[in-house]
Coordinates of C-alpha atoms in Angstrom, one line a residue:
X43 CA 11.1 37.7 91.6
X44 CA 9.2 35.3 89.2
X45 CA 9.3 35.8 85.4
X46 CA 5.6 36.9 85.6
X47 CA 6.3 39.4 88.3
X48 CA 9.3 40.7 86.4
X49 CA 7.2 41.2 83.3
X50 CA 4.5 43.0 85.3
X51 CA 7.2 45.2 86.9
X52 CA 8.6 46.1 83.5
X53 CA 5.2 46.9 82.1
X54 CA 4.5 49.1 85.1
X55 CA 7.9 50.9 84.7
X56 CA 7.2 51.6 81.0
X57 CA 3.7 52.8 81.8
X58 CA 5.0 55.3 84.3
X59 CA 7.7 56.5 81.9
X60 CA 4.9 57.1 79.3
X61 CA 3.2 59.2 81.9
X62 CA 6.2 61.5 81.7
X63 CA 7.2 61.4 78.0
X64 CA 5.3 61.6 74.7
X65 CA 4.8 58.2 73.0
X66 CA 7.5 59.0 70.4
X67 CA 10.0 59.8 73.1
X68 CA 10.0 56.4 74.7
X69 CA 11.5 53.6 72.5
X70 CA 10.9 50.0 73.4
X71 CA 11.0 48.2 70.0
X72 CA 14.2 46.4 69.2
X73 CA 14.7 48.1 65.9
X74 CA 14.1 51.5 67.5
X75 CA 16.5 50.8 70.4
X76 CA 19.5 49.5 68.4
X77 CA 20.8 53.0 67.5
X78 CA 21.2 53.5 71.3
X79 CA 22.1 50.1 72.5
X80 CA 25.0 49.6 70.0
X81 CA 28.1 51.7 70.4
X82 CA 29.5 53.7 67.5
X83 CA 32.8 51.7 67.8
X84 CA 32.3 48.9 70.3
X85 CA 29.7 47.8 72.9
X86 CA 26.2 46.5 72.8
X87 CA 23.7 45.1 75.2
X88 CA 20.1 45.0 76.4
X89 CA 17.9 47.8 77.6
X90 CA 14.2 47.8 78.4
X91 CA 13.7 51.1 76.8
X92 CA 15.3 54.4 75.6
X93 CA 14.0 57.6 77.1
X94 CA 14.5 60.9 75.1
X95 CA 13.4 63.8 77.4
X96 CA 12.9 67.1 75.7
X97 CA 13.4 69.4 78.7
X98 CA 15.5 69.4 81.9
X99 CA 12.3 69.0 83.9
X100 CA 11.4 65.9 81.9
X101 CA 14.8 64.5 82.5
X102 CA 14.3 65.0 86.3
X103 CA 10.9 63.3 86.1
X104 CA 12.4 60.3 84.1
X105 CA 15.1 59.9 86.7
X106 CA 12.6 59.9 89.5
X107 CA 10.5 57.2 87.9
X108 CA 13.6 55.1 87.3
X109 CA 14.9 55.5 90.9
X110 CA 11.4 54.9 92.4
X111 CA 11.1 51.7 90.4
X112 CA 14.7 50.5 91.1
X113 CA 15.8 50.7 87.5
X114 CA 19.3 51.2 86.3
X115 CA 20.0 54.5 84.6
X116 CA 22.5 54.7 81.7
X117 CA 23.0 58.3 80.7
X118 CA 23.9 58.7 77.0
X119 CA 24.9 61.8 75.2
X120 CA 26.1 61.4 71.6
X121 CA 27.1 57.8 71.8
X122 CA 30.4 58.6 70.2
X123 CA 32.5 57.0 72.9
X124 CA 35.2 54.6 71.8
X125 CA 35.4 52.4 74.9
X126 CA 31.7 51.4 75.0
X127 CA 30.9 53.3 78.2
X128 CA 27.7 54.9 77.0
X129 CA 25.9 51.7 75.9
X130 CA 24.8 48.6 77.9
X131 CA 27.4 45.9 78.2
X132 CA 25.7 42.5 77.7
X133 CA 22.5 41.3 79.4
X134 CA 23.6 40.3 82.9
X135 CA 22.3 43.3 84.9
X136 CA 20.3 42.6 88.1
X137 CA 17.7 45.3 87.4
X138 CA 15.9 46.6 84.3
X139 CA 18.0 49.1 82.4
X140 CA 16.8 52.4 80.9
X141 CA 19.0 54.4 78.5
X142 CA 18.3 58.1 79.1
X143 CA 19.5 59.9 75.9
X144 CA 20.2 63.6 76.3
X145 CA 20.3 64.2 72.5
X146 CA 17.3 66.5 72.6
X147 CA 18.5 68.6 75.6
X148 CA 20.5 71.0 73.6
X149 CA 21.3 74.5 74.7
X150 CA 24.2 76.9 75.5
X151 CA 23.9 80.0 77.7
X152 CA 26.6 82.5 77.1
X153 CA 27.4 84.4 80.4
X154 CA 29.9 86.7 82.0
X155 CA 30.4 88.8 78.8
X156 CA 31.0 85.6 76.9
X157 CA 33.9 84.7 79.1
X158 CA 32.0 81.6 80.3
X159 CA 29.2 79.4 79.2
X160 CA 26.6 77.0 80.7
X161 CA 26.2 74.0 78.5
X162 CA 23.1 71.6 78.7
X163 CA 23.5 67.8 78.5
X164 CA 22.8 67.5 74.7
X165 CA 24.9 70.4 73.5
X166 CA 27.7 69.4 71.1
X167 CA 31.1 70.9 70.7
X168 CA 30.0 72.2 67.3
X169 CA 26.9 73.9 68.8
X170 CA 29.1 75.5 71.4
X171 CA 31.7 76.7 68.9
X172 CA 28.9 78.3 66.8
X173 CA 27.3 80.0 69.8
X174 CA 30.7 81.7 70.6
X175 CA 31.6 82.8 67.1
X176 CA 29.7 86.1 67.3
X177 CA 31.8 87.0 70.4
X178 CA 35.1 86.0 68.7
X179 CA 35.5 83.4 71.5
X180 CA 36.0 79.6 71.4
X181 CA 35.4 76.8 73.9
X182 CA 38.0 74.9 75.9
X183 CA 37.7 71.9 73.5
X184 CA 37.1 71.8 69.7
X185 CA 35.8 69.1 67.4
X186 CA 37.5 65.9 68.5
X187 CA 39.8 63.5 66.7
X188 CA 37.7 60.4 67.2
X189 CA 34.2 61.6 67.5
X190 CA 32.6 64.1 65.3
X191 CA 29.4 65.3 67.0
X192 CA 30.8 64.7 70.5
X193 CA 28.9 66.4 73.4
X194 CA 30.2 69.0 75.7
X195 CA 29.0 67.3 78.9
X196 CA 30.2 63.9 77.7
X197 CA 33.7 65.4 77.4
X198 CA 33.6 66.6 81.0
X199 CA 32.3 63.3 82.3
X200 CA 35.1 61.5 80.6
X201 CA 37.9 64.0 81.2
X202 CA 38.3 63.9 77.4
X203 CA 41.7 65.3 76.5
X204 CA 41.1 66.9 73.1
X205 CA 43.7 68.2 70.7
X206 CA 44.3 71.6 72.1
X207 CA 47.8 71.6 73.6
X208 CA 47.5 74.5 76.0
X209 CA 44.3 73.5 77.7
X210 CA 44.5 69.9 78.8
X211 CA 41.7 67.5 79.7
X212 CA 38.1 68.7 79.9
X213 CA 37.5 69.7 83.5
X214 CA 35.3 71.9 85.7
X215 CA 34.4 72.1 89.4
X216 CA 31.1 73.8 88.5
X217 CA 28.1 71.7 87.5
X218 CA 24.5 70.8 88.2
X219 CA 23.8 67.1 88.6
X220 CA 21.5 64.5 90.0
X221 CA 22.8 61.6 92.2
X222 CA 21.3 58.7 94.2
X223 CA 22.5 58.9 97.8
X224 CA 23.4 56.0 100.1
X225 CA 19.7 55.8 101.1
X226 CA 18.5 55.4 97.6
X227 CA 17.1 58.9 97.4
X228 CA 17.4 61.0 94.3
X229 CA 19.1 64.4 94.9
X230 CA 19.7 67.4 92.6
X231 CA 23.0 69.1 93.5
X232 CA 23.6 72.6 92.4
X233 CA 27.4 73.3 92.4
X234 CA 27.2 75.7 89.5
X235 CA 28.0 78.6 91.8
X236 CA 24.8 80.3 90.8
X237 CA 21.7 80.8 92.9
X238 CA 18.8 79.1 91.2
X239 CA 16.4 78.3 94.0
X240 CA 15.8 75.5 96.5
X241 CA 13.6 72.7 95.1
X242 CA 14.5 70.8 91.8
X243 CA 11.6 72.1 89.8
X244 CA 12.4 75.7 90.7
X245 CA 16.1 75.2 90.0
X246 CA 15.5 73.7 86.6
X247 CA 12.9 76.3 85.6
X248 CA 15.2 79.2 86.5
X249 CA 18.2 77.7 84.7
X250 CA 16.2 76.9 81.6
X251 CA 14.7 80.5 81.4
X252 CA 18.0 82.1 82.5
X253 CA 16.4 83.6 85.6
X254 CA 19.5 84.1 87.6
X255 CA 22.2 86.6 88.3
X256 CA 25.8 85.6 87.9
X257 CA 28.5 86.5 90.4
X258 CA 26.2 86.8 93.4
X259 CA 27.5 83.8 95.3
X260 CA 30.9 83.4 97.2
X261 CA 31.7 80.3 95.1
X262 CA 31.1 82.0 91.7
X263 CA 34.8 81.8 91.0
X264 CA 36.3 78.4 90.8
X265 CA 38.5 76.1 88.7
X266 CA 37.0 75.6 85.3
X267 CA 39.9 74.1 83.4
X268 CA 43.3 72.5 83.8
X269 CA 45.2 75.7 84.1
X270 CA 48.6 74.2 84.6
X271 CA 48.6 71.8 81.7
X272 CA 51.0 73.6 79.3
X273 CA 53.5 73.8 82.1
X274 CA 53.2 70.1 82.6
X275 CA 53.9 69.4 78.9
X276 CA 57.1 71.4 79.0
X277 CA 58.5 69.0 81.6
X278 CA 59.8 66.7 79.0
X279 CA 62.1 64.9 81.5
X280 CA 59.2 63.7 83.6
X281 CA 58.9 59.9 83.9
X282 CA 55.1 60.1 83.8
X283 CA 52.3 60.9 81.4
X284 CA 50.9 64.5 81.2
X285 CA 47.3 63.3 81.4
X286 CA 45.3 60.1 81.8
X287 CA 41.8 59.1 82.9
X288 CA 41.3 58.5 86.6
X289 CA 44.0 61.1 87.5
X290 CA 42.8 62.4 90.9
X291 CA 43.9 65.9 89.9
X292 CA 41.0 66.1 87.4
X293 CA 38.2 64.3 89.3
X294 CA 35.5 66.5 90.8
X295 CA 31.7 66.0 90.8
X296 CA 30.8 65.6 87.1
X297 CA 34.4 65.8 85.9
X298 CA 35.5 62.3 85.2
X299 CA 32.3 60.8 86.7
X300 CA 32.0 58.3 83.8
X301 CA 28.2 58.3 83.8
X302 CA 27.9 57.9 87.6
X303 CA 25.9 61.1 87.8
X304 CA 23.1 62.6 85.7
X305 CA 24.6 65.9 84.6
X306 CA 22.1 68.7 83.8
X307 CA 24.6 71.5 83.1
X308 CA 28.3 72.4 83.3
X309 CA 29.9 75.8 83.6
X310 CA 33.0 76.3 81.4
X311 CA 35.4 79.0 80.4
X312 CA 35.8 80.4 76.9
X313 CA 38.9 81.7 75.2
X314 CA 39.9 84.4 72.7
X315 CA 39.7 83.0 69.1
X316 CA 43.1 83.5 67.4
X317 CA 42.8 86.3 64.8
X318 CA 44.6 84.1 62.3
X319 CA 46.4 80.8 62.4
X320 CA 49.1 79.1 60.4
X321 CA 49.6 75.4 60.0
X322 CA 52.7 73.5 59.0
X323 CA 52.7 69.9 57.6
X324 CA 55.7 67.7 58.5
X325 CA 56.6 64.4 56.9
X326 CA 59.4 62.0 57.8
X327 CA 60.3 58.3 57.6
X328 CA 62.2 58.4 60.8
X329 CA 60.2 58.0 64.0
X330 CA 63.1 59.0 66.3
X331 CA 63.4 62.2 64.3
X332 CA 59.8 63.1 65.0
X333 CA 60.3 62.4 68.8
X334 CA 63.3 64.6 68.7
X335 CA 61.3 67.4 67.0
X336 CA 58.7 67.2 69.8
X337 CA 61.4 67.7 72.5
X338 CA 63.0 70.5 70.5
X339 CA 59.8 72.5 70.0
X340 CA 58.5 72.0 73.5
X341 CA 61.7 73.3 75.0
X342 CA 62.4 76.0 72.4
X343 CA 59.1 77.7 71.6
X344 CA 58.3 80.8 73.6
X345 CA 54.6 79.9 73.3
X346 CA 53.2 76.4 72.7
X347 CA 51.3 75.9 69.4
X348 CA 47.6 75.3 69.4
X349 CA 47.6 71.8 68.0
X350 CA 50.1 69.1 67.0
X351 CA 48.3 66.1 65.4
X352 CA 50.0 62.9 64.3
X353 CA 48.9 60.5 61.6
X354 CA 50.6 57.3 60.4
X355 CA 50.6 56.5 56.7
X356 CA 48.5 53.4 57.4
X357 CA 45.8 55.5 59.1
X358 CA 45.8 58.0 56.2
X359 CA 45.5 55.3 53.6
X360 CA 42.6 53.7 55.4
X361 CA 40.9 57.0 55.8
X362 CA 41.2 58.0 52.2
X363 CA 40.0 54.7 51.0
X364 CA 37.2 53.8 53.5
X365 CA 36.3 57.1 55.3
X366 CA 36.6 59.5 52.5
X367 CA 32.8 60.2 52.6
X368 CA 33.1 61.5 56.2
X369 CA 35.7 64.3 55.5
X370 CA 33.9 65.2 52.3
X371 CA 30.5 65.4 54.1
X372 CA 32.1 67.6 56.8
X373 CA 33.6 69.9 54.2
X374 CA 30.3 70.1 52.3
X375 CA 27.7 70.2 55.1
X376 CA 29.7 71.3 58.2
X377 CA 30.4 69.1 61.3
X378 CA 27.0 70.1 62.8
X379 CA 25.3 67.9 60.2
X380 CA 27.2 64.7 60.9
X381 CA 25.0 63.5 63.8
X382 CA 22.0 63.9 61.6
X383 CA 23.6 62.0 58.8
X384 CA 24.7 59.3 61.1
X385 CA 21.1 58.9 62.4
X386 CA 19.8 58.8 58.8
X387 CA 22.2 56.0 58.0
X388 CA 21.0 54.1 61.1
X389 CA 17.4 54.4 59.7
X390 CA 18.6 53.0 56.3
X391 CA 20.3 50.1 58.1
X392 CA 17.1 49.4 60.0
X393 CA 15.2 49.2 56.7
X394 CA 17.8 46.9 55.2
X395 CA 17.6 44.5 58.1
X396 CA 13.9 44.0 57.2
X397 CA 14.8 42.7 53.8
X398 CA 15.9 39.1 54.3
X399 CA 17.8 38.8 51.0
X400 CA 20.1 41.8 51.7
X401 CA 23.2 41.7 53.8
X402 CA 23.0 43.9 57.0
X403 CA 25.9 46.0 55.7
X404 CA 24.3 46.8 52.3
X405 CA 24.4 50.6 53.1
X406 CA 28.1 50.4 54.0
X407 CA 28.9 48.6 50.8
X408 CA 27.0 51.2 48.7
X409 CA 29.0 53.9 50.5
X410 CA 32.3 52.2 49.7
X411 CA 31.4 51.9 46.0
X412 CA 31.0 55.7 46.0
X413 CA 34.4 56.0 47.7
X414 CA 36.1 53.9 45.1
X415 CA 34.6 55.9 42.2
X416 CA 35.3 59.4 43.6
X417 CA 38.7 61.2 43.8
X418 CA 40.7 61.6 47.0
X419 CA 39.7 65.2 47.4
X420 CA 42.7 66.4 49.5
X421 CA 44.3 69.7 48.6
X422 CA 47.8 70.7 47.4
X423 CA 50.8 68.8 48.6
X424 CA 49.2 66.4 51.1
X425 CA 48.8 63.5 48.6
X426 CA 52.4 63.7 47.6
X427 CA 53.5 63.6 51.3
X428 CA 51.3 60.6 51.7
X429 CA 53.2 58.8 49.0
X430 CA 56.6 59.9 50.4
X431 CA 56.4 59.6 54.2
X432 CA 55.4 57.1 56.9
X433 CA 54.9 59.7 59.7
X434 CA 52.8 62.8 59.3
X435 CA 52.4 65.8 61.8
X436 CA 50.3 68.9 61.4
X437 CA 51.1 71.8 63.7
X438 CA 48.8 74.8 64.1
X439 CA 49.9 78.0 65.8
X440 CA 48.8 81.6 66.2
X441 CA 49.6 83.7 63.2
X442 CA 51.9 85.9 65.3
X443 CA 53.9 82.9 66.4
X444 CA 54.3 81.4 62.9
X445 CA 57.6 83.1 62.2
X446 CA 59.3 81.6 65.2
X447 CA 57.9 78.1 64.5
X448 CA 59.0 78.3 60.9
X449 CA 62.5 79.3 61.9
X450 CA 62.8 76.4 64.4
X451 CA 61.5 73.9 61.8
X452 CA 64.0 75.1 59.3
X453 CA 66.8 74.9 61.8
X454 CA 65.7 71.4 62.9
X455 CA 65.3 69.8 59.4
X456 CA 68.4 71.5 57.9
X457 CA 70.4 68.4 59.2
X458 CA 67.7 65.7 59.0
X459 CA 65.9 63.7 56.4
X460 CA 62.3 64.9 56.9
X461 CA 60.8 68.0 55.5
X462 CA 57.8 70.4 56.0
X463 CA 55.7 73.0 54.2
X464 CA 53.6 75.9 55.3
X465 CA 50.0 75.1 54.5
X466 CA 47.8 77.3 52.5
X467 CA 44.2 77.7 53.6
X468 CA 42.9 74.6 51.8
X469 CA 45.8 72.4 52.8
X470 CA 45.3 73.4 56.5
X471 CA 41.6 72.7 56.3
X472 CA 42.0 69.3 54.6
X473 CA 44.9 68.2 56.8
X474 CA 42.8 68.5 60.0
X475 CA 39.7 67.1 58.3
X476 CA 41.4 63.9 57.3
X477 CA 43.1 63.8 60.8
X478 CA 39.6 64.0 62.4
X479 CA 38.4 61.3 60.1
X480 CA 41.1 58.8 61.1
X481 CA 39.1 57.9 64.2
X482 CA 36.4 56.3 62.0
X483 CA 38.5 54.7 59.3
X484 CA 38.8 51.3 61.0
X485 CA 35.1 51.2 61.8
X486 CA 34.3 52.0 58.1
X487 CA 36.6 49.2 57.0
X488 CA 35.0 46.7 59.4
X489 CA 31.4 47.7 58.4
X490 CA 32.2 47.4 54.7
X491 CA 33.7 43.9 55.2
X492 CA 31.0 42.7 57.6
X493 CA 33.5 42.4 60.5
X494 CA 32.1 42.5 64.0
X495 CA 33.9 45.4 65.7
X496 CA 33.2 43.9 69.1
X497 CA 35.2 40.8 68.1
X498 CA 38.1 41.9 65.9
X499 CA 38.6 45.7 66.4
X500 CA 40.6 46.7 69.4
X501 CA 41.3 50.4 70.3
X502 CA 44.1 51.4 72.6
X503 CA 44.1 54.9 74.1
X504 CA 47.5 55.4 75.6
X505 CA 49.2 58.2 77.6
X506 CA 52.9 57.7 77.1
X507 CA 55.6 59.0 79.5
X508 CA 56.7 62.5 78.8
X509 CA 60.3 61.3 78.6
X510 CA 59.6 58.3 76.4
X511 CA 61.9 58.0 73.5
X512 CA 59.4 56.0 71.3
X513 CA 56.1 57.0 69.9
X514 CA 54.7 54.0 68.1
X515 CA 53.6 50.8 69.8
X516 CA 56.0 48.1 68.8
X517 CA 54.3 44.8 69.4
X518 CA 56.2 41.6 70.0
X519 CA 56.2 39.3 66.9
X520 CA 53.6 36.9 68.2
X521 CA 51.2 39.8 68.6
X522 CA 52.0 41.6 65.4
X523 CA 51.4 38.5 63.3
X524 CA 47.8 38.5 64.6
X525 CA 47.1 42.0 63.1
X526 CA 45.3 42.3 59.8
X527 CA 45.4 46.2 59.7
X528 CA 46.2 48.9 62.1
X529 CA 45.7 52.6 62.4
X530 CA 47.6 55.1 64.5
X531 CA 47.0 58.8 65.2
X532 CA 47.4 61.0 68.3
X533 CA 47.9 64.3 70.1
X534 CA 51.7 64.3 69.6
X535 CA 52.9 67.0 72.0
X536 CA 50.7 65.5 74.7
X537 CA 52.1 62.1 73.8
X538 CA 48.6 60.6 73.7
X539 CA 48.6 57.7 71.2
X540 CA 45.4 56.3 69.6
X541 CA 46.1 52.9 68.2
X542 CA 43.5 50.6 66.5
X543 CA 44.1 47.0 65.6
X544 CA 41.9 44.9 63.3
X545 CA 42.7 41.3 64.1
X546 CA 42.8 38.4 61.6
X547 CA 39.9 36.0 61.7
X548 CA 40.2 33.4 64.5
X549 CA 42.5 35.4 66.8
X550 CA 41.7 35.6 70.5
X551 CA 40.9 39.3 71.1
X552 CA 40.8 39.0 74.9
X553 CA 44.3 37.4 75.0
X554 CA 45.6 39.9 72.5
X555 CA 44.4 42.8 74.5
X556 CA 45.8 41.4 77.7
X557 CA 49.3 41.0 76.2
X558 CA 49.2 44.5 74.6
X559 CA 48.3 46.1 78.0
X560 CA 51.2 44.1 79.6
X561 CA 53.5 45.5 77.0
X562 CA 52.3 49.1 77.7
X563 CA 53.0 48.7 81.4
X564 CA 56.6 47.9 80.6
X565 CA 56.8 51.3 79.0
X566 CA 55.3 53.1 82.0
X567 CA 52.2 54.2 80.0
X568 CA 48.8 54.9 81.5
X569 CA 45.6 53.8 79.9
X570 CA 43.1 55.0 78.9
X571 CA 44.4 58.5 78.2
X572 CA 41.3 60.4 77.4
X573 CA 38.4 58.2 76.4
X574 CA 37.7 56.9 79.9
X575 CA 37.6 53.4 81.1
X576 CA 34.3 52.5 79.5
X577 CA 33.7 48.8 79.5
X578 CA 37.1 48.0 78.0
X579 CA 39.5 49.0 80.8
X580 CA 39.8 48.2 84.5
X581 CA 39.3 51.3 86.7
X582 CA 42.1 51.7 89.2
X583 CA 41.4 51.3 92.8
X584 CA 41.5 55.0 93.5
X585 CA 39.2 55.6 90.5
X586 CA 36.8 53.0 91.7
X587 CA 36.7 54.6 95.1
X588 CA 35.7 57.9 93.4
X589 CA 32.9 56.2 91.4
X590 CA 31.5 54.5 94.5
X591 CA 31.5 57.8 96.4
X592 CA 29.5 59.4 93.6
X593 CA 27.1 56.5 93.2
X594 CA 26.9 54.4 96.4
X595 CA 23.9 52.3 95.3
X596 CA 25.4 51.6 91.9
X597 CA 22.3 52.9 90.1
X598 CA 24.1 54.8 87.3
X599 CA 26.0 52.9 84.6
X600 CA 26.9 49.8 86.7
X601 CA 29.8 47.8 85.4
X602 CA 31.8 50.8 84.1
X603 CA 35.5 50.2 84.4
X604 CA 34.9 46.4 84.8
X605 CA 33.3 46.9 88.2
X606 CA 30.3 45.2 89.7
X607 CA 26.9 45.5 87.9
X608 CA 25.0 44.6 91.0
X609 CA 23.1 47.0 93.3
X610 CA 25.3 48.4 96.2
X611 CA 28.4 47.1 94.3
X612 CA 27.9 43.6 95.6

């Protein structure tokens, strides 16, 4: 196709999309698109336009236009992914690419006496939590460690692990999704286990208006979560990780699809909210001691705790210095306001870029001035533990199980160098707030220093063997000397380690990453653990086979997992 023909084709595609969407809901200006074409952490590329449908029916119409005009579809929820999988990757696609953002497709339907929910594509974990609070129920996943504002459907598509020990990776066999079949035809597949009608328009109208009866189909019951996960964690002698992306056990339709389907809704379980919880804060300078504590508690507790979240001192120091504004904003406004504040900052950045004399990171520099001038703002004994200890662990359990956990901690530390305290309400709140901020601390540092995160920030999302005797990634000297700063946190009982490295100027990030992955393989680790392959990791052969089965024409998110970007996977 000639350049002139390509331009005419692109104009025709945009015109057809404008026939479906309001003018303000189709973005084709470079400044307008950048919020969607650049990842929160890494990733950036070229898109012809960004479509923001406001209804499920509009979403279906947008997909039809894209498929009929042979355009690539990149589904994007909150754009909080840490492996770049929800943004374009470069400019070497063989067709025009349309980002379809589901941000405006919010909605949660509480069903089955609040024992289950149906979540729409743009619903966030915070929205789902708030919808269930009146019923004293909570969702499978709670607000994540690396992505405040994360979407429910995005979690399912990525098999996100989350921090809840007893529930495992996000998973369901029940969803409503669109796919492109091997003949290039768009299909709407209803595997929700709910009768909604026959044709797509009827199905989407009935779902949107809740015009259906639950439990009236043979496949109403089905697997909605990783029910055997806690049992897997207790097998501390196993020479394999408890969870990792691409695990065939957790791949089904939308679950683990990595953007290879357009997901309209997922059906998920809910759980009783604990009447009260108790948190314990652990500090030690001995990593081996912490690993021994994990084994001791996993094999000794009659009931596993709710969460066990690790933070390294370096990650805490970076968070308190460079990401303080995030945990303070969450505490002041609530997590539901963070996506709105992030979008507002993007608008400020856009305005700054129009002023030639100002650096692009002017807003970030202003934020950091505020961070320098304001107090740490962490309650009670947390600051003193930050001064004393290298390794930090926060364990939350049901109030009724706190006595047993306290007794085991007392017994364990009676002969060791570490110590612990039982958190009061403010200490528990702030411990988890700063833990959830750690995921952004390296980004905040890079933004404030004008460092391109795509060149010098490397994030490793690692599932360690359940019987591994080490927790931290201990790089060979030739790799360690290339590191300017690093940050480590993780879901400790699951042995899922999130390690960020900011490289020194001039270092070869590609070579560094290759060497680190080789090191991880010597430890029998799997990667990624829970953030999906994105555009940073190679999908395994078995995972590639699943992705090709879901999307035989390679119309959705081509290139994911370092696969082919070309039509029909050529």
